[in-house]
Short mmCIF file of C-alpha atoms in Angstrom, two decimals:
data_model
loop_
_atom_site.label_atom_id
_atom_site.label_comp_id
_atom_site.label_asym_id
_atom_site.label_seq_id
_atom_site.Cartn_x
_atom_site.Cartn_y
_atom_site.Cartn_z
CA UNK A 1 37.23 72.62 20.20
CA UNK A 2 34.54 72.11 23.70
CA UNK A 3 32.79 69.97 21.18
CA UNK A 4 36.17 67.90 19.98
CA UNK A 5 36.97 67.42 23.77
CA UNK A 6 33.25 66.30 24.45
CA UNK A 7 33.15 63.67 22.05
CA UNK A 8 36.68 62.43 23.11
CA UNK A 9 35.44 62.48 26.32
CA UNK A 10 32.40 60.68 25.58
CA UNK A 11 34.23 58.11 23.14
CA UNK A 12 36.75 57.97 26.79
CA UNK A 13 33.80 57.19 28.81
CA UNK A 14 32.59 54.49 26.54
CA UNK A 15 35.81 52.61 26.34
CA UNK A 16 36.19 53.04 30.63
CA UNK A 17 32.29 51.36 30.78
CA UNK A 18 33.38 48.79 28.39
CA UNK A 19 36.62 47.84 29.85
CA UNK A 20 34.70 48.05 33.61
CA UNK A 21 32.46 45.45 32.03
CA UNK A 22 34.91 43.40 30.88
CA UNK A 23 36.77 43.63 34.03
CA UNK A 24 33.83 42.71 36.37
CA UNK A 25 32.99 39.76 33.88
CA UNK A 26 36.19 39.01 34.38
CA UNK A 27 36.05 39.02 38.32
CA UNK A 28 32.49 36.93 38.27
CA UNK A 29 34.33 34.10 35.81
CA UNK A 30 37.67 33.57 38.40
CA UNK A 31 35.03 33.48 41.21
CA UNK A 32 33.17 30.62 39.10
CA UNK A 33 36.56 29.11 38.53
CA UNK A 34 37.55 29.08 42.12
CA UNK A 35 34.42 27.38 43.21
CA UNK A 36 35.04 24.68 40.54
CA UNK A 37 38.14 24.78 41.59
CA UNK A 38 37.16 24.40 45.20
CA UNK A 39 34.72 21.60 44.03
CA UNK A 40 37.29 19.49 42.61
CA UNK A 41 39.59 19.67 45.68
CA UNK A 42 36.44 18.44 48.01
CA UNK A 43 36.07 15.27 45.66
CA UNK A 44 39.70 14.53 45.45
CA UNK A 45 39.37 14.54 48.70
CA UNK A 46 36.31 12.60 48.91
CA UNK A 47 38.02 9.99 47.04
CA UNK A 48 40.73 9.84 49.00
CA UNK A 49 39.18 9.28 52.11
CA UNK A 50 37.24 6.56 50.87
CA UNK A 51 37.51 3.49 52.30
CA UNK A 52 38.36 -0.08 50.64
CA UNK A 53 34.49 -0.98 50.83
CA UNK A 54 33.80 2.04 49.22
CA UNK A 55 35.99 1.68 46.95
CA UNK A 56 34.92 -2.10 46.00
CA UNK A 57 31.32 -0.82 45.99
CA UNK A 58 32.18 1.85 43.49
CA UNK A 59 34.66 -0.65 41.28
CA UNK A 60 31.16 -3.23 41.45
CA UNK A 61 28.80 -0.71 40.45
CA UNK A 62 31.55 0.05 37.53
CA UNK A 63 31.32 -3.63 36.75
CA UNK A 64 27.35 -3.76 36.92
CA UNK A 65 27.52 -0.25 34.57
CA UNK A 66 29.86 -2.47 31.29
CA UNK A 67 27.71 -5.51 32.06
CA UNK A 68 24.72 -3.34 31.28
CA UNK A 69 26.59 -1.35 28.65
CA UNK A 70 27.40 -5.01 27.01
CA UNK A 71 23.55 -6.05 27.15
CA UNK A 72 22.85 -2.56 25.72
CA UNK A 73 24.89 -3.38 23.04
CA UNK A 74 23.49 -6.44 22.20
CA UNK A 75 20.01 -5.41 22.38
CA UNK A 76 21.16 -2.66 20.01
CA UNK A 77 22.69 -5.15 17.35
CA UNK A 78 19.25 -7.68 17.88
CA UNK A 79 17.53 -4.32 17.08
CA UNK A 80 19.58 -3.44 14.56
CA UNK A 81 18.90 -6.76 12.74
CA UNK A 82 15.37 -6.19 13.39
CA UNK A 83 15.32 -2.99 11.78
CA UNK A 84 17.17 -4.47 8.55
CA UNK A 85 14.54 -6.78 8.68
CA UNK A 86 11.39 -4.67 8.69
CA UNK A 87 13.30 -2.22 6.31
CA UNK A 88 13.17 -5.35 3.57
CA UNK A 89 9.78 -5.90 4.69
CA UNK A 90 8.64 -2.61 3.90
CA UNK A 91 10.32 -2.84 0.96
CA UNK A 92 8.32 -5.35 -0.25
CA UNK A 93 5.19 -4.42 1.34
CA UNK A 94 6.31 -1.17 -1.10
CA UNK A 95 6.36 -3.36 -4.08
CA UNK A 96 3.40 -5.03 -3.54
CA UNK A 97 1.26 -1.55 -3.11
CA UNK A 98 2.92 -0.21 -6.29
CA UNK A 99 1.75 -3.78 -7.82
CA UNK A 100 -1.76 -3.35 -6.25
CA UNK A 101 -1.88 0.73 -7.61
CA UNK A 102 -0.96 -0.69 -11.22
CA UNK A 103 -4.13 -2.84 -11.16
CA UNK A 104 -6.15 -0.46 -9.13
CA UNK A 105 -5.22 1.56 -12.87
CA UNK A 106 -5.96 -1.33 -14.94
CA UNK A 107 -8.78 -2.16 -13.56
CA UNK A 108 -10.10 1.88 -13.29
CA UNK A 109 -9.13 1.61 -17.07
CA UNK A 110 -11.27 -1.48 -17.90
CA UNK A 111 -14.17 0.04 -15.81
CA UNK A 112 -13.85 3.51 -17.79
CA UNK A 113 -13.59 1.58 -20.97
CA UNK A 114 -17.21 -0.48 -19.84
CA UNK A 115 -19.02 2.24 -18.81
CA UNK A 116 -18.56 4.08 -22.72
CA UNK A 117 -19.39 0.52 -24.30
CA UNK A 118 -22.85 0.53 -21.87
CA UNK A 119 -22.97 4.14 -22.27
CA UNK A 120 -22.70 3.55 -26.35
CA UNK A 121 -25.21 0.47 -25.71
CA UNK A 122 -27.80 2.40 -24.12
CA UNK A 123 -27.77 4.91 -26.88
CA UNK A 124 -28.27 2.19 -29.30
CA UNK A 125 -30.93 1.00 -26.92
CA UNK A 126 -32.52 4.45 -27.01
CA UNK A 127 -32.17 4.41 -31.19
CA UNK A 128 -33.56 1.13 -30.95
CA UNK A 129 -36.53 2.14 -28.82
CA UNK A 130 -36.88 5.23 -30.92
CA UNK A 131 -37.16 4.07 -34.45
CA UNK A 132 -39.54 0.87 -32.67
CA UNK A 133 -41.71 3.68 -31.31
CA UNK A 134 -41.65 4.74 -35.11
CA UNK A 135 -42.47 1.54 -36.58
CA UNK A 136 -45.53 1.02 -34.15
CA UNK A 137 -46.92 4.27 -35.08
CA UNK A 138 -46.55 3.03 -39.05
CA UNK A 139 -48.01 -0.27 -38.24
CA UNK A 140 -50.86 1.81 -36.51
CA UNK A 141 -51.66 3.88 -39.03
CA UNK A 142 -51.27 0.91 -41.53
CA UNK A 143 -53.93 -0.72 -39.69
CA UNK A 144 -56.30 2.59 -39.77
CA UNK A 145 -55.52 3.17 -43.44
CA UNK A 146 -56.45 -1.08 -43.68
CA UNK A 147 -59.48 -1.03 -41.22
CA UNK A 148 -60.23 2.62 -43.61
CA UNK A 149 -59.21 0.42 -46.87
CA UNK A 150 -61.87 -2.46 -45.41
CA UNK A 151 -64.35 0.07 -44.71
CA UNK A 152 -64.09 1.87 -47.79
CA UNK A 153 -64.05 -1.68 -49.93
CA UNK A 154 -67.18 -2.83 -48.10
CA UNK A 155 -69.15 0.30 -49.31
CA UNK A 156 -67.64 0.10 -52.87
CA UNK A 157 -68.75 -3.83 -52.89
CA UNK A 158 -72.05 -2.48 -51.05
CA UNK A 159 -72.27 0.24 -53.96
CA UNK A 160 -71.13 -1.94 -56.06
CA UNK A 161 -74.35 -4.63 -55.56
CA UNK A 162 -76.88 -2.33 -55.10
CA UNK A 163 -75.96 -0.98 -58.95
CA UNK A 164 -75.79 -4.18 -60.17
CA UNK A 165 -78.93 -4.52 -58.52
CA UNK A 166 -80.28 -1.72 -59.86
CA UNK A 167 -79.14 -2.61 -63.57
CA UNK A 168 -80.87 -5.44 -62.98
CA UNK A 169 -83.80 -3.90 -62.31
CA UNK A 170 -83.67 -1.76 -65.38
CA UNK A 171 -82.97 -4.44 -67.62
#
């Protein structure tokens, strides 16, 4: 039972600090109030005691405030234009990029597709070279197995006369 009356008391005490707040936020937002309040009275007032040259001043510098308005205006529609203008500009500046990246491609395409033919060529080349080195070799050793073939014939001939030479000394 204490312990039911302590937490209604505490639950109690809660609500009073809440509603205290609420009360004193209260009390600070009519003070606020009353100085606006207070603030609006001083310039009614203001403007009442204003004089006609005041008041002429004032209705000029209106005046001076919708000419400038007006020119703002304008320069907003001249901008405006502008804007539309660059906006079409762009848009073709866009065109002519996407234009200019479809034969940057074409061109990547046609330099891909030349570098296999020269690649291809060169490895012709290098067949070519090969099989040349070959035949040099061949032709070399043709010329060793002639310059062996002429060497060989000149001691058959030399063989060859120095029998006959000798037959004919025995006949």
């Amino acid at each position: 039972m204490i312990t039911d009356m302590k937490q209604s008391l505490s639950t109690t005490t809660e609500r009073f600090d809440e509603l205290e707040r609420k009360y004193r936020q209260l009390c600070d937002d009519m003070k606020e109030a009353e100085e606006v309040k207070s603030e609006l009275r001083s310039s009614v007032a203001a403007m009442k005691e204003m004089s006609a040259t005041e008041l002429d001043d004032h209705v000029k510098r209106n005046e001076e405030a919708e000419k400038l308005i007006a020119s703002l205006e304008s320069e907003k529609a001249h901008l405006t234009t502008e804007c539309s203008r660059l906006e079409e500009e762009n848009a073709r500046l866009s065109e002519k990029v996407l234009d200019a990246e479809e034969a940057k491609s074409q061109l990547q395409s046609a330099h891909t597709t030349s570098t296999n033919q020269l690649h291809e060529i060169e490895q012709k080349n290098a067949s070519l070279a090969s099989e040349l080195a070959d035949l040099r070799d061949t032709c070399s050793h043709l010329r060793t197995l002639e310059s062996d073939h002429a060497s060989e014939s000149a001691a058959l001939q030399n063989a060859k006369a120095r029998l006959e030479s000798r037959i004919t000394e025995l006949i």
